[in-house]
PDB file of C-alpha atoms in Angstrom:
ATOM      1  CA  UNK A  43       3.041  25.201   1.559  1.00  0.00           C
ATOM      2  CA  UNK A  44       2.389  23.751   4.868  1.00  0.00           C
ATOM      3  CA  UNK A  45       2.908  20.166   5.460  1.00  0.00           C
ATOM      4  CA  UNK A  46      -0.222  19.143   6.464  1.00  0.00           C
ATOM      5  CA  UNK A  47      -1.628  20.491   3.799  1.00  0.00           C
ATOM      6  CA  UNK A  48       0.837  18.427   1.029  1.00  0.00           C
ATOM      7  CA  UNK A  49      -0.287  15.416   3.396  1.00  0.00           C
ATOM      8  CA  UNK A  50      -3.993  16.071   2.959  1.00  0.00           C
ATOM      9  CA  UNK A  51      -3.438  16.179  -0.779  1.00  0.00           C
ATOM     10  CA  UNK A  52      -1.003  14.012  -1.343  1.00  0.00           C
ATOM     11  CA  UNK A  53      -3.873  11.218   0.432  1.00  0.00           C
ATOM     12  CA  UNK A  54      -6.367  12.487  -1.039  1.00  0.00           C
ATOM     13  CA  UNK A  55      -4.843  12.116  -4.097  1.00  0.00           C
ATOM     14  CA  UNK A  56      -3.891   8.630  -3.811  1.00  0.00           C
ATOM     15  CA  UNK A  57      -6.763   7.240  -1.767  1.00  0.00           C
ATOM     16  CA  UNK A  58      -9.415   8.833  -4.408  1.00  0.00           C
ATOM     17  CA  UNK A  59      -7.888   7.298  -7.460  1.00  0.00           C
ATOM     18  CA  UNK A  60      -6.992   3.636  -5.389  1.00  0.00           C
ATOM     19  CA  UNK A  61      -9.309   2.109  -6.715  1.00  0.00           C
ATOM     20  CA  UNK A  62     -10.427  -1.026  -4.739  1.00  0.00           C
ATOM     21  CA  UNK A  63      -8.820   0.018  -1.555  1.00  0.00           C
ATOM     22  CA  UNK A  64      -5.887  -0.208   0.162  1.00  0.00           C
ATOM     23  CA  UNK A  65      -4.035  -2.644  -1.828  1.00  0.00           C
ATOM     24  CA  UNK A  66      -4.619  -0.079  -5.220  1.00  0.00           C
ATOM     25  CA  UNK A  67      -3.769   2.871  -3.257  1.00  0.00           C
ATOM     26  CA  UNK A  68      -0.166   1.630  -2.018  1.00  0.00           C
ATOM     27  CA  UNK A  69       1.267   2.544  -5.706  1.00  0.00           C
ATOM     28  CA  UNK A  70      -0.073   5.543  -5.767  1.00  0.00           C
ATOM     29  CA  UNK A  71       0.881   6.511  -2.187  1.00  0.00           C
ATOM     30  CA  UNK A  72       4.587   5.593  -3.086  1.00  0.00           C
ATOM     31  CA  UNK A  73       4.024   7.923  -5.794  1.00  0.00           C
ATOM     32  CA  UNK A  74       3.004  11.153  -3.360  1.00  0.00           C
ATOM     33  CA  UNK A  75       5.525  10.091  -0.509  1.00  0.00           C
ATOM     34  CA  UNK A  76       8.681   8.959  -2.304  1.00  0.00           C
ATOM     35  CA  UNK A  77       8.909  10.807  -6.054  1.00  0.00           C
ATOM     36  CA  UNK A  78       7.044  13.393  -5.211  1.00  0.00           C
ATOM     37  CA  UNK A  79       7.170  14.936  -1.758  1.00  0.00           C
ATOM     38  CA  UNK A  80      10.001  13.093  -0.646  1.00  0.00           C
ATOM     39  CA  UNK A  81       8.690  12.425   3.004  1.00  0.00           C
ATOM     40  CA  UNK A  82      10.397   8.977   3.050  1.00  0.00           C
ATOM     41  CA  UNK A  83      13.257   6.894   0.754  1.00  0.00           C
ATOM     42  CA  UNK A  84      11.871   4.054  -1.077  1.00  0.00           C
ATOM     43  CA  UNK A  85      13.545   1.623   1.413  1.00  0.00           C
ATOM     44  CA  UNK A  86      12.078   3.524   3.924  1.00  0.00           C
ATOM     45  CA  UNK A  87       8.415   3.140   2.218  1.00  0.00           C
ATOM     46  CA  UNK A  88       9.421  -0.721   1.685  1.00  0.00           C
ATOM     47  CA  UNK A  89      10.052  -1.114   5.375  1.00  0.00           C
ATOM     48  CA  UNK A  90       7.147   0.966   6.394  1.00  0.00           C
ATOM     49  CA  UNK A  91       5.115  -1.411   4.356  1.00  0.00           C
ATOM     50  CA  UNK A  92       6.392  -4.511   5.516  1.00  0.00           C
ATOM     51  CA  UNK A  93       5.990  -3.820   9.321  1.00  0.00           C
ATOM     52  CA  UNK A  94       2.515  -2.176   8.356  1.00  0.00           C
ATOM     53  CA  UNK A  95       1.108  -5.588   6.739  1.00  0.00           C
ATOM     54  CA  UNK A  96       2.449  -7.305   9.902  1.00  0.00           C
ATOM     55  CA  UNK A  97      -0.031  -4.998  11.881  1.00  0.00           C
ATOM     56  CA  UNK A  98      -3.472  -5.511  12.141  1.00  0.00           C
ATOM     57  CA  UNK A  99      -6.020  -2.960  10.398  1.00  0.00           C
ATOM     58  CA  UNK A 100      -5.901  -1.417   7.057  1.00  0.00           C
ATOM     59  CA  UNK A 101      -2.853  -0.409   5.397  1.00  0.00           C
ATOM     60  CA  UNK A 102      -4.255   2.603   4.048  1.00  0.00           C
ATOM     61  CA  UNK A 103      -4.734   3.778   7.773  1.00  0.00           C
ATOM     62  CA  UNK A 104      -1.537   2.841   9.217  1.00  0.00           C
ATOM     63  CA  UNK A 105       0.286   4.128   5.900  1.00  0.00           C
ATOM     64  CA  UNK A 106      -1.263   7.652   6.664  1.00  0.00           C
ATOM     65  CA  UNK A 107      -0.641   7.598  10.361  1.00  0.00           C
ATOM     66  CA  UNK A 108       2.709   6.828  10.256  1.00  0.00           C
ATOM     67  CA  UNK A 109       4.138   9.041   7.252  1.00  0.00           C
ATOM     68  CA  UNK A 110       2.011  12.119   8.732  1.00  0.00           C
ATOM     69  CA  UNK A 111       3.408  11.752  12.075  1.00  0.00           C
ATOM     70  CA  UNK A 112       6.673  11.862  10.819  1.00  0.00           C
ATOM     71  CA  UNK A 113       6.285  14.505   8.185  1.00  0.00           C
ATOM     72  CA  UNK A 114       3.980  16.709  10.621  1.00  0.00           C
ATOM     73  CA  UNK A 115       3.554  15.612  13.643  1.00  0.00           C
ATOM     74  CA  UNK A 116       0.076  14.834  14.858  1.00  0.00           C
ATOM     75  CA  UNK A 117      -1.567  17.584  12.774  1.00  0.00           C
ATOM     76  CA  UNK A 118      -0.039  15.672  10.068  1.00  0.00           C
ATOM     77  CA  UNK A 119      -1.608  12.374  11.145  1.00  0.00           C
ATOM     78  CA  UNK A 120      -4.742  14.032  11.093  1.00  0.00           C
ATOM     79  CA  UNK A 121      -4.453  15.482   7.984  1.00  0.00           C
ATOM     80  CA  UNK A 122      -3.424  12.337   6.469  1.00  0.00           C
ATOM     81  CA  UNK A 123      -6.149  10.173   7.954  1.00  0.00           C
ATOM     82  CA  UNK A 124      -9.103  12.515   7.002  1.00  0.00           C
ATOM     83  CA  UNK A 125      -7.626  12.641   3.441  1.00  0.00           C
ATOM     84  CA  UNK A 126      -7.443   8.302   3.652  1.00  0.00           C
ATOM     85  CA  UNK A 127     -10.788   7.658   5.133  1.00  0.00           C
ATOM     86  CA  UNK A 128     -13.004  10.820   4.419  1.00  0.00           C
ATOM     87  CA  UNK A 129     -13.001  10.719   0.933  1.00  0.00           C
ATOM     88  CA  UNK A 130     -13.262   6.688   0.839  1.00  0.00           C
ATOM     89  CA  UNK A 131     -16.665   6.845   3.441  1.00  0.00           C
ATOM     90  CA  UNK A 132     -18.644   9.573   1.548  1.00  0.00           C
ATOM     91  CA  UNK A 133     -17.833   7.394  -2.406  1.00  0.00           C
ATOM     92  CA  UNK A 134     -19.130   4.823  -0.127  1.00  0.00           C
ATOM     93  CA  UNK A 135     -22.407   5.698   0.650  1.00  0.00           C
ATOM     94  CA  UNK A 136     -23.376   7.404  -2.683  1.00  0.00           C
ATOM     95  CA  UNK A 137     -21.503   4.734  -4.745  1.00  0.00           C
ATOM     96  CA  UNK A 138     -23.224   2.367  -3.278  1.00  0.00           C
ATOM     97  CA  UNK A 139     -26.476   3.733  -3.224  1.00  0.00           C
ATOM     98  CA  UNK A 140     -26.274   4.406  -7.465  1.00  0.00           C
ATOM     99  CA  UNK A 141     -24.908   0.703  -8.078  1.00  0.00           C
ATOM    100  CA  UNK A 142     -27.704  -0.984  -5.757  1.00  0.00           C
ATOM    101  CA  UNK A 143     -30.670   0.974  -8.683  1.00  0.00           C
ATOM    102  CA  UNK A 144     -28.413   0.273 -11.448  1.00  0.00           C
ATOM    103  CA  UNK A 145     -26.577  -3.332 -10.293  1.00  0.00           C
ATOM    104  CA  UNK A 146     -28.099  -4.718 -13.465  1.00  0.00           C
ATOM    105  CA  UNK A 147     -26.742  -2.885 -15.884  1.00  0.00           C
ATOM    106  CA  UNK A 148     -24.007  -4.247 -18.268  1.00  0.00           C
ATOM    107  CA  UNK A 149     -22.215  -1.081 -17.939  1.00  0.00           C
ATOM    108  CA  UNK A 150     -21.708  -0.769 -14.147  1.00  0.00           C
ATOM    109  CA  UNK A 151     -20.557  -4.430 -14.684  1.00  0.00           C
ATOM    110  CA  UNK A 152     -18.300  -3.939 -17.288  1.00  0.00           C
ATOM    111  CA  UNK A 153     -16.584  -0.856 -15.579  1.00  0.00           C
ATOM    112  CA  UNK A 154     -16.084  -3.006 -12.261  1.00  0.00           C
ATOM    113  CA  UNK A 155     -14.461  -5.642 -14.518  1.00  0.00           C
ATOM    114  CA  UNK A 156     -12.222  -3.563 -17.064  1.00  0.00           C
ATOM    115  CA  UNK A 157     -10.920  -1.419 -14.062  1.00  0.00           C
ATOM    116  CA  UNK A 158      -9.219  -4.539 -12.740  1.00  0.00           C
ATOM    117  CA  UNK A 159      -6.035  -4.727 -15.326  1.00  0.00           C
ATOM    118  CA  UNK A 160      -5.207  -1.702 -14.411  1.00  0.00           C
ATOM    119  CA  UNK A 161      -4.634  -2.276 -10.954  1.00  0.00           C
ATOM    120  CA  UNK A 162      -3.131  -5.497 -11.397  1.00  0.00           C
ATOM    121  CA  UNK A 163      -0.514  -2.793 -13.987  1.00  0.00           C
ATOM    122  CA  UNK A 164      -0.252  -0.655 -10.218  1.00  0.00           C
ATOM    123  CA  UNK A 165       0.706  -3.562  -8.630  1.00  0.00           C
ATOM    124  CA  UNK A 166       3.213  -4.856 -10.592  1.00  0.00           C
ATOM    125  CA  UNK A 167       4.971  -1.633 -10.953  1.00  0.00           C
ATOM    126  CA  UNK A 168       5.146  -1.448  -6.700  1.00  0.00           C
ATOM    127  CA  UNK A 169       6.191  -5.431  -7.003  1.00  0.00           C
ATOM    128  CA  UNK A 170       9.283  -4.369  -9.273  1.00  0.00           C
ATOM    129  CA  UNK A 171      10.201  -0.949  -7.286  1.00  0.00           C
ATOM    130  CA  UNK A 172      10.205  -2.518  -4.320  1.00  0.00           C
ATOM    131  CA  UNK A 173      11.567  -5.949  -5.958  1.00  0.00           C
ATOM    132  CA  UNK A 174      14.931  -3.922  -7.227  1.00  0.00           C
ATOM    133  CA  UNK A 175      15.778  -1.927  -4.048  1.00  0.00           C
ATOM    134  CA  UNK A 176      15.555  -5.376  -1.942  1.00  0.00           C
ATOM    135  CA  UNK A 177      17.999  -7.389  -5.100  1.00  0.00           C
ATOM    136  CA  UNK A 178      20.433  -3.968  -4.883  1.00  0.00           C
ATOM    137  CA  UNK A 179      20.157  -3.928  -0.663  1.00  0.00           C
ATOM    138  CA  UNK A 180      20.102  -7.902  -0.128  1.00  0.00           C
ATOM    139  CA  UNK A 181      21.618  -9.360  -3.499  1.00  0.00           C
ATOM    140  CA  UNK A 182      19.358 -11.738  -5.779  1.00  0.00           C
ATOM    141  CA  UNK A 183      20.749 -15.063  -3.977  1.00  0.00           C
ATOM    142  CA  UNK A 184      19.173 -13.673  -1.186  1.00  0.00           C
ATOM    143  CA  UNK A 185      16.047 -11.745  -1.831  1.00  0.00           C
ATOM    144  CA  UNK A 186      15.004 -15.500  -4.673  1.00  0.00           C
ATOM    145  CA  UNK A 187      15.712 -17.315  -1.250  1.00  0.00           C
ATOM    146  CA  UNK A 188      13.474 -15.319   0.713  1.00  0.00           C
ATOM    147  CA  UNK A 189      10.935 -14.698  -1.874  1.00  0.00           C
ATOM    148  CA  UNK A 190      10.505 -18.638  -2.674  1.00  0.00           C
ATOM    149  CA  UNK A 191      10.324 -19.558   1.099  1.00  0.00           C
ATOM    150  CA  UNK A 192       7.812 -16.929   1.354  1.00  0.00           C
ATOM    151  CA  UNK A 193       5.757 -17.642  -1.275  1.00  0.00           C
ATOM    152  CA  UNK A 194       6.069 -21.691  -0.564  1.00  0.00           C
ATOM    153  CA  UNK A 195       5.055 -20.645   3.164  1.00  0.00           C
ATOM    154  CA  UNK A 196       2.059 -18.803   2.064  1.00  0.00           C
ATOM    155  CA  UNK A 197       0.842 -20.640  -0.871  1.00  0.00           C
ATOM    156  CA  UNK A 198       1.690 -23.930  -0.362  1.00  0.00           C
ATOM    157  CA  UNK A 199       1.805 -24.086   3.782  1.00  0.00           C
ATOM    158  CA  UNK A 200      -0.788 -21.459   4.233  1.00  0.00           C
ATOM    159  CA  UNK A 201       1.296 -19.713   6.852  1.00  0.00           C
ATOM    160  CA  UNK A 202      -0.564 -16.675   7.242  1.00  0.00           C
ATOM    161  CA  UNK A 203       1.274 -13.649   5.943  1.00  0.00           C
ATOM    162  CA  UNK A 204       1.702 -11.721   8.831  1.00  0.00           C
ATOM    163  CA  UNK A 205       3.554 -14.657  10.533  1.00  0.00           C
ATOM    164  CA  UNK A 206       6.002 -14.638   7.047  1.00  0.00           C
ATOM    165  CA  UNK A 207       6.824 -11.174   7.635  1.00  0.00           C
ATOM    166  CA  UNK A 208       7.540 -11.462  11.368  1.00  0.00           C
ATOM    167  CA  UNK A 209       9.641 -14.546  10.046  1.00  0.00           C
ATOM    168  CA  UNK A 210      11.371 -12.204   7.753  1.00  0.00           C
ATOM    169  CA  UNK A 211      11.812  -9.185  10.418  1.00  0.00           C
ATOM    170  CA  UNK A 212      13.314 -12.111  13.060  1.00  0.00           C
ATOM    171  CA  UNK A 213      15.949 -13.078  10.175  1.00  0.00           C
ATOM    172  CA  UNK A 214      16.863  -9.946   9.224  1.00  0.00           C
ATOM    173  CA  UNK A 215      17.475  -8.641  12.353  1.00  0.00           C
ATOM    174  CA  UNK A 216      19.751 -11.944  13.370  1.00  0.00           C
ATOM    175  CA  UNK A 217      21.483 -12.643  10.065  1.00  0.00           C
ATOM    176  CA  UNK A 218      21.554  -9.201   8.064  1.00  0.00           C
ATOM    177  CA  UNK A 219      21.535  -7.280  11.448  1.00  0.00           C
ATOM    178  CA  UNK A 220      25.613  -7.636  12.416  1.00  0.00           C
TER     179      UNK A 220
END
């Protein structure tokens, strides 16, 4: 099958069932690109992601534009960004217009709330993938170092969290980089 056509389903896929955006989506997008259609290693997703969250814009977006152009070229950025954002818009609109009759109803609330463990579940899962290629590339000395300063810098310093991952980038590249 062509490329750009794995890309367009492969986003589709994983931007239709993300639910509550990008954030949700990033599990299932490892899912498509690294398991399943092998477009990039899981360090390779990892550092896609981390450069990505140091960008500004969406992560969804930049996640499609970057693993389509290098799976397909610019056909496959296309194909990748319609899948992301086409899908997302139309839900929009007609989502939106059904919740705004029925906003009072116990059941569109409860399905909004109950939906919410799950992807917290997604989340996780991505936090301990990504979590054991950085202890096996790094060692745990390092990546608990970097993982308290981080989360002291953004929790407790409100650094904001593109500035940590910069940080992070700048280290690497001078202490892990030789």
């Amino acid at each position: 099958m062509e490329t750009w056509i794995e890309l367009l389903i492969g986003f589709f896929l994983a931007n239709v069932f993300g639910y509550g955006g990008g954030p949700s989506s990033i599990p299932l997008m490892y899912r498509e690109i690294v398991p399943h259609y092998h477009w990039l290693s899981g360090a390779e997703f990892s550092n896609m992601l981390a450069l990505g969250n140091s960008l500004p814009g969406p992560i969804a977006t930049k996640i499609a534009a970057y693993v389509g152009y290098d799976a397909a070229g610019w056909m496959g950025v296309l194909a990748a960004e319609a899948a992301t954002v086409v899908p997302s818009a139309v839900a929009l609109i007609v989502l939106m217009r059904i919740l705004q009759k029925y906003k009072q109803s116990q059941a569109v609330k409860g399905m909004t709330l109950l939906v919410q463990p799950v992807i917290a579940v997604m989340m996780l899962q991505l936090t301990i993938q990504s979590s054991k290629e950085s202890i096996l590339s790094i060692g745990w000395i390092q990546f608990a170092a970097i993982a308290l300063i981080s989360y002291w810098l953004m929790q407790r310093r409100k650094v904001h969290p593109a500035l940590v991952i910069v940080g992070a980038f700048v280290y690497g590249g001078i202490f892990l980089g030789r």
